[in-house]
Coordinates of N, CA and C in Angstrom, one line a residue:
Chain A
X11 N 1.0 -0.9 0.4 CA 0.0 0.3 0.0 C 0.5 1.3 0.0
X12 N 0.4 2.4 -0.2 CA 1.3 3.5 -0.1 C 1.6 3.8 1.6
X13 N 2.7 4.5 1.5 CA 3.2 4.4 2.3 C 3.7 6.4 2.5
X14 N 3.5 6.4 3.2 CA 3.9 8.0 3.8 C 5.3 8.0 4.4
X15 N 6.4 8.8 4.8 CA 7.1 8.7 6.1 C 7.5 10.2 6.2
X16 N 7.3 10.1 7.7 CA 8.1 11.7 7.9 C 9.5 11.6 8.8
X17 N 10.5 12.5 8.5 CA 12.1 12.6 9.8 C 11.5 13.9 10.1
X18 N 12.3 14.6 11.4 CA 12.2 13.3 12.3 C 11.6 12.6 13.4
X19 N 10.7 12.0 13.7 CA 9.6 11.7 14.4 C 9.4 12.6 15.5
X20 N 10.0 12.7 16.1 CA 10.6 14.2 17.6 C 11.5 14.1 17.1
X21 N 10.8 15.9 17.9 CA 12.6 16.8 17.1 C 11.8 17.4 19.0
X22 N 13.2 18.0 19.2 CA 13.1 19.3 20.8 C 14.1 20.3 19.9
X23 N 13.8 21.3 20.1 CA 14.6 22.4 20.6 C 13.7 23.8 21.5
X24 N 15.4 25.2 20.8 CA 15.6 25.2 22.2 C 14.7 26.6 21.1
X25 N 14.0 27.9 21.7 CA 13.3 28.9 21.4 C 13.8 29.8 20.5
X26 N 13.6 29.6 19.3 CA 14.3 30.9 18.1 C 15.1 30.3 17.5
X27 N 15.0 28.8 17.1 CA 15.9 28.1 16.1 C 15.4 27.3 15.5
X28 N 15.2 27.6 14.5 CA 14.4 26.3 13.1 C 14.6 25.3 12.8
X29 N 13.3 24.4 13.0 CA 13.5 22.6 12.9 C 12.9 22.7 11.3
X30 N 12.8 21.5 10.9 CA 12.8 21.3 8.9 C 12.6 20.4 9.6
X31 N 11.6 19.7 8.9 CA 10.3 17.7 9.2 C 10.5 18.1 7.6
X32 N 11.0 16.7 7.1 CA 10.2 16.2 5.9 C 9.4 15.7 6.3
X33 N 9.1 14.3 4.9 CA 7.6 14.4 4.2 C 7.8 13.8 3.0
X34 N 7.5 12.0 2.9 CA 8.7 12.2 1.6 C 7.0 10.7 1.5
X35 N 6.8 10.2 0.4 CA 6.0 9.6 0.0 C 6.3 8.0 -0.9
X36 N 7.0 7.2 -0.2 CA 8.2 6.2 -0.4 C 7.7 5.0 -2.1
X37 N 6.0 5.2 -2.0 CA 5.7 4.7 -3.4 C 4.9 4.9 -3.6
X38 N 5.2 6.0 -4.0 CA 3.8 6.4 -5.4 C 4.8 8.3 -4.9
X39 N 4.0 8.8 -6.4 CA 4.3 9.7 -6.7 C 2.9 11.0 -6.0
X40 N 3.7 11.9 -5.6 CA 2.3 12.9 -5.3 C 2.7 14.3 -5.5
X41 N 1.3 14.8 -6.8 CA 1.9 16.6 -6.9 C 1.3 16.9 -5.4
X42 N 0.3 16.4 -5.0 CA 0.2 17.3 -3.7 C 0.0 16.4 -2.9
X43 N 1.2 17.2 -1.9 CA 1.1 16.9 -0.2 C 0.4 17.9 0.9
X44 N -0.5 17.8 1.9 CA -0.5 18.7 3.0 C -0.3 18.4 4.3
X45 N 0.7 19.6 5.1 CA 0.7 20.1 5.9 C -1.0 19.5 7.4
X46 N -0.6 19.6 7.7 CA -1.9 19.6 9.5 C -0.9 19.9 10.7
X47 N -1.7 20.4 11.7 CA -0.8 20.6 12.8 C -2.2 19.9 13.9
X48 N -1.9 19.6 15.4 CA -2.8 18.8 15.9 C -2.5 18.7 16.8
X49 N -3.1 19.0 17.4 CA -2.4 19.8 19.3 C -3.0 18.8 20.2
X50 N -2.5 18.9 21.7 CA -3.3 16.6 22.4 C -4.6 17.2 22.8
X51 N -4.7 16.3 21.8 CA -6.2 15.6 22.5 C -7.4 16.5 21.6
X52 N -6.8 17.1 20.6 CA -7.8 18.1 19.4 C -7.9 17.4 17.8
X53 N -8.6 18.1 17.4 CA -8.6 17.5 16.1 C -7.5 17.7 14.4
X54 N -7.1 17.6 14.0 CA -6.5 18.1 12.2 C -6.8 19.2 12.1
X55 N -6.0 20.4 12.1 CA -6.2 21.3 11.1 C -5.5 21.7 10.7
X56 N -6.3 21.7 9.1 CA -5.1 22.6 8.3 C -4.1 23.4 7.6
X57 N -3.0 22.9 7.4 CA -1.6 25.0 8.3 C -2.5 25.0 6.5
X58 N -1.0 24.3 5.7 CA -1.5 24.3 3.9 C -1.8 23.3 3.3
X59 N -1.3 23.4 2.3 CA -1.4 21.9 0.2 C -0.6 23.4 -0.2
X60 N 0.9 21.8 -0.1 CA 2.5 21.5 -0.7 C 2.1 21.7 -1.7
X61 N 2.0 22.5 -3.1 CA 2.2 21.8 -4.1 C 4.1 21.9 -5.1
X62 N 3.7 19.8 -6.0 CA 5.1 20.5 -6.6 C 5.2 22.4 -7.9
X63 N 6.6 22.0 -7.1 CA 7.3 23.6 -8.7 C 5.5 24.4 -8.3
X64 N 5.1 24.6 -7.0 CA 4.7 26.1 -6.9 C 4.9 26.3 -5.6
X65 N 4.6 27.8 -4.9 CA 4.1 28.4 -4.2 C 2.6 27.1 -2.9
X66 N 3.6 26.9 -2.8 CA 2.3 26.5 -0.9 C 0.9 27.3 -0.5
X67 N -0.2 27.4 -0.8 CA -0.6 27.2 0.3 C -1.3 27.6 1.3
X68 N -2.4 28.1 1.5 CA -1.8 28.7 3.5 C -3.0 29.2 4.2
X69 N -3.6 28.4 4.7 CA -4.5 28.4 5.4 C -4.8 30.0 6.2
X70 N -6.1 30.3 5.8 CA -6.4 31.4 7.0 C -5.6 31.2 8.3
X71 N -4.9 32.2 9.1 CA -4.6 32.3 10.8 C -3.0 31.6 10.2
X72 N -2.6 31.6 8.8 CA -1.3 30.7 9.3 C -0.3 31.3 8.3
X73 N 0.4 31.6 9.1 CA 2.0 32.5 8.9 C 2.5 32.0 8.0
X74 N 2.7 32.2 6.6 CA 3.3 32.1 5.7 C 5.5 32.5 5.8
X75 N 5.6 33.1 6.7 CA 6.8 33.7 6.7 C 6.9 32.4 8.0
X76 N 6.4 31.7 8.6 CA 6.7 31.2 9.4 C 6.5 29.8 9.3
X77 N 5.6 29.0 8.5 CA 6.4 27.8 8.2 C 6.1 27.5 6.9
X78 N 7.9 27.4 6.8 CA 8.0 27.4 5.4 C 7.6 26.2 4.2
X79 N 7.7 26.2 3.4 CA 6.9 25.0 2.3 C 7.7 24.9 1.7
X80 N 8.3 23.4 1.3 CA 9.3 23.6 0.0 C 8.7 22.4 -0.8
X81 N 8.6 22.1 -2.2 CA 8.1 20.9 -3.1 C 8.7 20.8 -3.0
X82 N 10.2 20.1 -3.3 CA 11.2 20.5 -4.3 C 11.2 18.6 -5.0
X83 N 10.0 18.5 -4.7 CA 10.2 17.2 -6.2 C 8.5 16.1 -5.7
X84 N 8.2 14.8 -6.3 CA 7.2 14.8 -6.6 C 7.0 13.5 -4.9
X85 N 8.0 13.1 -4.7 CA 7.9 12.2 -3.4 C 8.2 13.2 -1.9
X86 N 8.3 14.8 -1.9 CA 9.8 14.8 -0.9 C 8.0 16.4 -1.2
X87 N 8.2 17.1 0.3 CA 7.6 18.1 1.3 C 7.9 18.7 2.2
X88 N 9.1 19.7 2.3 CA 9.8 20.1 3.8 C 9.0 20.6 4.2
X89 N 8.2 21.2 6.2 CA 7.7 22.3 6.3 C 9.6 22.8 7.0
X90 N 9.8 23.5 7.7 CA 10.2 24.4 7.9 C 9.5 26.2 9.1
X91 N 10.0 24.2 10.5 CA 8.8 26.0 11.7 C 10.7 26.7 11.6
X92 N 10.2 28.1 11.5 CA 11.3 29.4 11.7 C 10.8 30.5 12.2
X93 N 12.0 30.7 13.8 CA 11.7 30.8 14.5 C 11.1 30.6 16.2
X94 N 11.3 28.8 16.6 CA 10.6 28.3 16.9 C 9.9 28.5 17.9
X95 N 9.0 29.2 18.1 CA 8.4 29.5 20.3 C 7.7 28.1 20.8
X96 N 8.2 28.3 22.4 CA 7.3 27.5 22.4 C 5.7 26.6 22.3
X97 N 5.0 28.4 21.8 CA 3.4 28.1 21.7 C 3.4 27.2 19.3
X98 N 4.6 27.3 19.2 CA 4.6 26.0 18.3 C 4.4 24.4 18.1
X99 N 4.8 24.3 19.8 CA 5.2 22.8 20.2 C 3.6 22.2 19.7
X100 N 4.1 21.0 18.8 CA 3.0 20.2 18.9 C 3.0 19.6 17.7
X101 N 1.7 17.9 18.0 CA 2.3 17.1 16.4 C 1.6 17.3 15.2
X102 N 2.8 17.8 14.5 CA 2.6 17.6 12.5 C 2.5 16.8 11.8
X103 N 1.6 16.2 11.7 CA 1.5 15.5 10.2 C 0.7 15.7 9.0
X104 N 1.9 15.0 7.7 CA 1.6 15.6 6.3 C 0.9 14.2 6.2
X105 N 0.3 14.7 4.8 CA -0.5 13.7 3.7 C -0.1 14.1 2.5
X106 N -0.9 12.9 1.3 CA 0.2 12.8 0.2 C -0.6 11.9 -0.3
X107 N -1.5 12.6 -2.0 CA -2.5 11.7 -2.8 C -1.3 10.7 -4.2
X108 N -1.9 10.0 -4.5 CA -0.9 9.2 -4.8 C -1.8 9.8 -6.0
X109 N -0.1 10.5 -7.7 CA -0.7 11.0 -8.8 C -1.8 11.0 -9.4
X110 N -1.9 9.5 -9.4 CA -3.2 8.9 -10.5 C -4.6 9.6 -9.7
X111 N -5.5 9.5 -11.6 CA -6.3 10.9 -10.5 C -7.7 9.9 -10.3
X112 N -7.6 8.4 -10.7 CA -7.9 8.2 -9.9 C -8.4 7.2 -8.2
X113 N -7.3 7.9 -8.0 CA -7.7 8.2 -6.9 C -8.4 9.2 -6.0
X114 N -8.8 8.4 -4.9 CA -9.0 9.7 -4.0 C -8.3 9.3 -3.0
X115 N -7.8 8.8 -2.4 CA -7.8 8.4 -0.9 C -6.5 9.6 -0.8
X116 N -6.3 9.5 1.0 CA -4.5 10.9 1.4 C -4.0 10.0 2.5
X117 N -2.6 9.4 1.5 CA -1.8 8.7 2.8 C -1.3 9.4 3.9
X118 N -1.7 9.1 4.9 CA -1.1 9.9 6.1 C 0.9 9.8 7.4
X119 N 1.0 10.8 7.0 CA 2.7 10.2 7.7 C 2.3 9.8 9.0
X120 N 3.0 9.2 9.8 CA 3.5 8.9 11.2 C 3.8 10.2 12.1
X121 N 3.5 11.2 11.4 CA 4.0 13.2 12.4 C 4.7 12.9 13.5
X122 N 5.8 15.0 13.4 CA 6.4 15.1 14.6 C 6.8 15.7 14.8
X123 N 6.2 15.6 16.3 CA 5.3 16.0 18.0 C 7.4 16.6 17.8
X124 N 6.6 18.1 17.4 CA 8.0 19.0 18.0 C 7.4 19.9 19.9
X125 N 8.6 19.8 20.1 CA 8.5 20.1 21.4 C 9.6 21.3 20.7
X126 N 9.6 22.2 22.0 CA 10.1 23.9 21.3 C 10.4 23.9 23.1
X127 N 11.4 24.3 24.0 CA 11.6 25.2 24.2 C 11.7 25.6 24.8
Chain B
X12 N -18.4 26.3 1.9 CA -17.2 25.9 3.2 C -17.8 24.3 3.9
X13 N -17.0 23.7 3.6 CA -17.6 22.3 4.5 C -16.7 22.4 6.2
X14 N -17.9 21.0 6.3 CA -17.3 20.8 8.0 C -17.7 19.5 8.6
X15 N -18.0 19.5 9.5 CA -17.9 18.2 9.8 C -18.0 17.6 11.7
X16 N -19.3 17.3 12.1 CA -19.7 17.4 13.6 C -20.1 16.1 14.0
X17 N -18.2 15.6 14.4 CA -18.6 14.5 15.9 C -19.2 13.9 16.9
X18 N -20.5 13.8 16.7 CA -20.9 13.6 18.1 C -20.9 12.9 19.1
X19 N -20.1 13.9 20.2 CA -19.0 13.1 21.3 C -17.5 12.6 20.9
X20 N -17.8 13.5 21.7 CA -16.2 13.5 21.8 C -15.1 11.7 22.5
X21 N -15.4 11.7 23.6 CA -16.0 10.6 24.1 C -17.2 9.1 24.2
X22 N -16.7 8.0 23.8 CA -17.1 6.8 24.0 C -17.7 5.3 24.7
X23 N -17.7 4.8 25.1 CA -16.9 4.2 26.2 C -18.2 2.2 25.7
X24 N -17.1 1.1 25.7 CA -17.8 0.9 24.8 C -18.0 -0.5 25.6
X25 N -18.1 -1.6 25.9 CA -17.7 -2.8 26.4 C -17.6 -4.2 25.2
X26 N -16.8 -4.8 24.6 CA -15.3 -5.4 24.7 C -17.2 -6.3 24.1
X27 N -17.6 -6.3 23.3 CA -17.9 -7.6 22.2 C -19.3 -6.3 21.9
X28 N -19.4 -5.6 22.6 CA -20.5 -3.8 22.2 C -20.7 -3.8 20.8
X29 N -21.2 -3.4 20.4 CA -21.9 -2.0 18.8 C -20.9 -1.5 19.9
X30 N -20.2 -1.4 18.6 CA -19.6 0.4 18.6 C -20.4 1.6 17.6
X31 N -20.7 2.8 17.3 CA -21.3 3.8 16.9 C -20.7 4.5 17.1
X32 N -20.5 5.2 16.1 CA -19.6 6.5 15.6 C -19.4 7.6 15.3
X33 N -20.8 8.7 14.9 CA -21.8 9.2 14.8 C -20.9 10.4 14.6
X34 N -21.3 10.8 13.1 CA -21.0 12.1 12.1 C -21.7 12.7 11.4
X35 N -21.8 13.7 11.2 CA -22.9 15.0 10.6 C -21.6 15.6 9.4
X36 N -22.3 16.3 8.4 CA -20.9 16.6 7.8 C -22.1 17.9 6.4
X37 N -21.7 18.3 6.1 CA -22.6 20.0 5.4 C -21.2 20.3 3.9
X38 N -21.9 20.7 3.0 CA -20.7 20.5 2.1 C -21.5 20.6 1.2
X39 N -21.4 21.9 0.5 CA -22.0 22.6 -1.3 C -22.1 21.5 -1.9
X40 N -20.8 20.8 -2.0 CA -20.6 19.8 -3.5 C -21.0 18.4 -3.4
X41 N -21.5 17.8 -4.0 CA -20.8 16.5 -2.8 C -20.6 15.7 -2.4
X42 N -19.9 15.6 -1.6 CA -18.9 14.8 -0.2 C -18.4 14.0 -0.8
X43 N -17.0 13.4 -0.5 CA -16.6 13.0 -0.3 C -15.9 12.2 0.9
X44 N -16.7 11.6 1.9 CA -17.0 11.1 3.0 C -15.4 10.6 3.7
X45 N -14.6 10.3 4.5 CA -13.9 9.3 4.5 C -13.9 8.7 7.0
X46 N -13.5 7.8 7.5 CA -12.4 7.5 8.8 C -11.0 7.4 8.8
X47 N -11.1 8.2 9.1 CA -9.8 7.2 9.7 C -9.5 6.8 11.6
X48 N -8.3 6.3 11.4 CA -8.7 6.1 13.0 C -6.7 6.0 13.3
X49 N -6.7 6.9 14.9 CA -5.2 7.3 14.9 C -5.2 7.0 16.3
X50 N -3.6 5.7 16.9 CA -3.9 5.7 18.0 C -2.3 6.2 18.4
X51 N -2.2 6.7 19.5 CA -1.5 6.5 20.4 C -0.5 7.7 19.6
X52 N 0.3 9.0 20.0 CA 1.3 8.8 18.9 C 1.4 9.2 17.2
X53 N 0.5 8.0 16.8 CA 0.6 7.8 15.3 C -0.1 9.0 14.4
X54 N 0.2 9.0 13.0 CA -0.6 8.7 11.8 C -1.3 8.2 11.7
X55 N -2.8 9.3 10.4 CA -3.6 8.1 10.8 C -3.5 6.9 9.5
X56 N -4.4 6.1 10.3 CA -4.9 5.7 9.3 C -6.5 5.2 8.6
X57 N -5.9 4.5 8.2 CA -7.2 5.2 6.9 C -8.8 3.5 7.1
X58 N -9.1 3.8 7.6 CA -10.1 3.4 8.1 C -11.4 3.2 6.7
X59 N -12.6 3.0 5.7 CA -13.0 3.1 4.9 C -13.8 4.5 4.0
X60 N -14.4 4.9 3.3 CA -14.1 6.1 2.2 C -15.2 5.9 1.5
X61 N -16.1 7.0 1.6 CA -17.5 6.8 0.6 C -16.7 8.3 -1.2
X62 N -17.2 7.9 -2.4 CA -16.7 8.8 -3.1 C -17.8 8.9 -4.0
X63 N -18.3 7.4 -4.7 CA -20.1 7.3 -5.2 C -20.1 5.9 -4.7
X64 N -21.7 5.9 -5.7 CA -21.5 4.3 -6.2 C -22.7 3.8 -4.5
X65 N -22.1 2.7 -3.7 CA -22.8 2.0 -3.0 C -22.9 3.2 -1.5
X66 N -23.7 3.2 -1.1 CA -23.9 3.8 0.3 C -23.4 3.2 1.1
X67 N -22.6 2.4 1.5 CA -23.2 0.7 2.8 C -22.3 1.0 2.8
X68 N -21.0 1.5 2.8 CA -19.5 1.4 2.8 C -18.4 0.2 4.2
X69 N -17.9 -0.4 4.0 CA -16.9 -1.5 4.4 C -15.3 -1.0 4.5
X70 N -15.5 -1.5 5.2 CA -14.3 -0.7 6.1 C -12.9 -2.0 6.5
X71 N -11.3 -1.6 6.5 CA -10.7 -2.7 7.4 C -11.2 -3.1 8.6
X72 N -11.0 -4.2 9.7 CA -11.0 -4.4 11.2 C -12.2 -4.9 11.2
X73 N -13.3 -4.8 10.4 CA -15.0 -4.3 10.9 C -15.3 -4.0 10.7
X74 N -15.0 -2.5 10.6 CA -16.1 -1.5 10.7 C -16.9 -1.0 9.0
X75 N -17.6 -0.5 9.5 CA -18.5 -0.1 8.0 C -19.4 1.3 8.3
X76 N -19.9 2.1 7.5 CA -20.4 3.1 7.6 C -21.1 3.4 6.3
X77 N -22.2 3.9 7.0 CA -23.5 3.8 5.1 C -23.8 5.6 5.5
X78 N -23.4 6.0 4.8 CA -23.9 7.5 4.0 C -25.6 7.8 3.8
X79 N -25.9 8.9 3.9 CA -27.0 8.8 4.4 C -27.7 10.8 3.8
X80 N -27.0 10.9 2.5 CA -27.7 12.0 2.1 C -28.3 12.5 2.7
X81 N -29.3 12.2 2.6 CA -30.7 13.3 3.2 C -30.8 13.9 4.8
X82 N -30.2 13.0 5.3 CA -29.3 12.9 6.8 C -27.4 13.7 7.2
X83 N -27.2 13.8 6.1 CA -26.2 14.9 5.9 C -25.1 13.5 7.6
X84 N -26.0 12.8 7.0 CA -24.6 12.0 8.1 C -24.1 10.8 7.8
X85 N -22.9 10.3 8.1 CA -21.7 9.1 7.6 C -21.0 8.0 8.7
X86 N -21.5 7.7 9.6 CA -22.3 7.3 11.2 C -20.9 5.7 11.1
X87 N -20.4 5.5 11.7 CA -19.3 4.4 11.8 C -19.8 3.3 13.0
X88 N -19.9 2.6 12.5 CA -20.0 1.3 13.8 C -19.6 0.1 13.0
X89 N -19.1 -0.7 14.1 CA -19.0 -2.2 13.7 C -19.9 -3.4 15.0
X90 N -20.0 -4.0 14.5 CA -21.1 -5.0 15.6 C -20.5 -5.2 16.3
X91 N -19.1 -5.4 17.0 CA -18.7 -6.0 18.2 C -16.9 -5.8 18.7
X92 N -17.3 -4.5 19.3 CA -15.6 -3.5 19.8 C -14.7 -5.4 20.0
X93 N -13.6 -5.1 19.6 CA -12.4 -5.5 20.1 C -11.5 -4.2 21.8
X94 N -10.6 -5.0 22.3 CA -10.2 -4.0 22.7 C -9.0 -3.8 22.0
X95 N -8.4 -3.9 20.6 CA -7.6 -3.1 20.0 C -7.9 -1.7 18.9
X96 N -9.0 -1.9 19.0 CA -9.7 -0.8 18.7 C -10.2 0.7 19.9
X97 N -9.7 0.8 20.7 CA -9.5 2.1 21.5 C -8.1 2.3 21.4
X98 N -9.5 3.6 20.4 CA -8.0 4.0 19.0 C -8.9 6.3 19.4
X99 N -8.9 7.0 18.5 CA -9.4 8.3 19.3 C -10.0 8.3 16.7
X100 N -10.7 8.2 16.8 CA -11.4 8.0 15.7 C -12.4 9.5 15.1
X101 N -11.4 9.8 13.6 CA -11.5 10.9 13.1 C -12.7 10.5 11.5
X102 N -14.1 11.4 11.7 CA -14.6 12.0 10.5 C -13.6 13.3 8.9
X103 N -14.3 13.0 8.1 CA -13.7 14.1 7.6 C -14.5 13.9 6.0
X104 N -13.8 15.0 5.9 CA -14.9 15.5 3.9 C -14.2 16.1 3.0
X105 N -14.1 16.1 1.9 CA -13.1 16.4 1.0 C -14.7 16.7 -0.2
X106 N -13.7 17.8 -1.0 CA -14.6 18.3 -2.4 C -14.2 17.2 -3.7
X107 N -13.3 16.8 -3.8 CA -12.7 16.0 -4.6 C -12.0 15.0 -4.0
X108 N -11.5 14.6 -5.6 CA -10.0 13.3 -5.2 C -9.0 14.0 -4.7
X109 N -7.8 13.5 -4.4 CA -6.9 14.4 -3.3 C -7.4 15.6 -2.8
X110 N -8.4 15.5 -2.4 CA -8.6 16.9 -1.6 C -7.9 17.8 -1.0
X111 N -8.1 18.7 -0.4 CA -8.1 19.4 1.5 C -9.1 18.6 2.0
X112 N -9.0 18.1 3.4 CA -10.0 17.4 4.3 C -10.2 18.6 4.8
X113 N -11.5 18.2 5.5 CA -12.5 19.2 6.9 C -11.8 18.1 7.8
X114 N -11.8 17.8 9.2 CA -12.1 16.8 9.8 C -12.5 17.4 11.1
X115 N -13.7 15.9 11.2 CA -14.6 15.9 13.0 C -13.3 16.4 13.8
X116 N -13.9 16.6 14.8 CA -12.7 16.7 16.4 C -13.0 15.6 17.4
X117 N -12.8 14.7 16.0 CA -12.1 13.5 16.9 C -13.9 12.5 17.7
X118 N -12.9 11.4 17.7 CA -14.3 10.5 19.3 C -12.8 10.1 19.2
X119 N -13.1 9.8 21.0 CA -11.7 8.8 21.6 C -12.9 7.1 21.7
X120 N -12.3 6.2 21.6 CA -13.2 5.4 21.9 C -12.8 4.7 22.9
X121 N -13.7 3.3 24.3 CA -12.7 3.6 25.3 C -13.2 1.7 25.0
X122 N -13.0 0.8 25.1 CA -13.5 -0.3 25.1 C -13.2 -1.5 26.4
X123 N -14.0 -1.7 27.0 CA -13.8 -1.7 28.6 C -14.2 -3.1 28.6
X124 N -13.0 -4.1 29.0 CA -13.1 -5.3 29.3 C -14.1 -6.4 29.6

C-alpha cells in the first residue's frame, strides 16, 4: 500500500531556532501534499497545501513566513518552522495523494512531535 | 465551506458490544467522506471512504459506514468491539479526489473488558 514517511519523528529544540520536517511518499508520486497540525486531544487542522513546483497555499491564519513549505519533488515536501517558540509545540502530520487521478485517498505520515523549549 | 461534526468526544463500550460513532457533515458539493483511526502518537490510518456508488461502505477491521444524504450523515459502526479498537476516530470530508480534508473533532473510543 501507499506509504508516507516523516522525519524526524520527534524533535526538541530551543526557542528561536528553526526546525525542518520532511514528508516523503515512499512508493508513489504526489503532486500535492498537505500539512496538518494537531494539538493535544484535538483534531487536525490544515495548515497548508503543498504543490510540487509551485508556492504552497496557506490556510487563513497560518503565517507563511513562519511555516515555510518547499515541495521540491514529487516525493518530498518539507515544512520548516522558523524561529520556533513554545506555542509552536505540536504534532505535525503530512499527507499525500497519489498522482493517479482515479485515486481519492490521502495517505498520512506517522507525524512529527515538535517540542520547543 | 465544508464542516464535520462528530457527536460525542468520548465513547465507552464493552468488549463485544456495538460501536457507533456519529458523524454529520455539511458540504456545498457532493462530498467525499472518510473515517480515519489514530493510535497514540501515530499518524492516521484510513478505515473506509465513500466517494460515489454504494452508500454502505465496508472498511478494515470490521468497520462499516453508511452515507445518508438526506440526513447528511456518515456514521461508523462495528458490530462487536475489540480491545484493539481503543483509539481516536476522525471523520473527514473532502470536495474531490486528492483535495484537502476537513476533519471533525474526533471521538476517543474506550473499550472495557
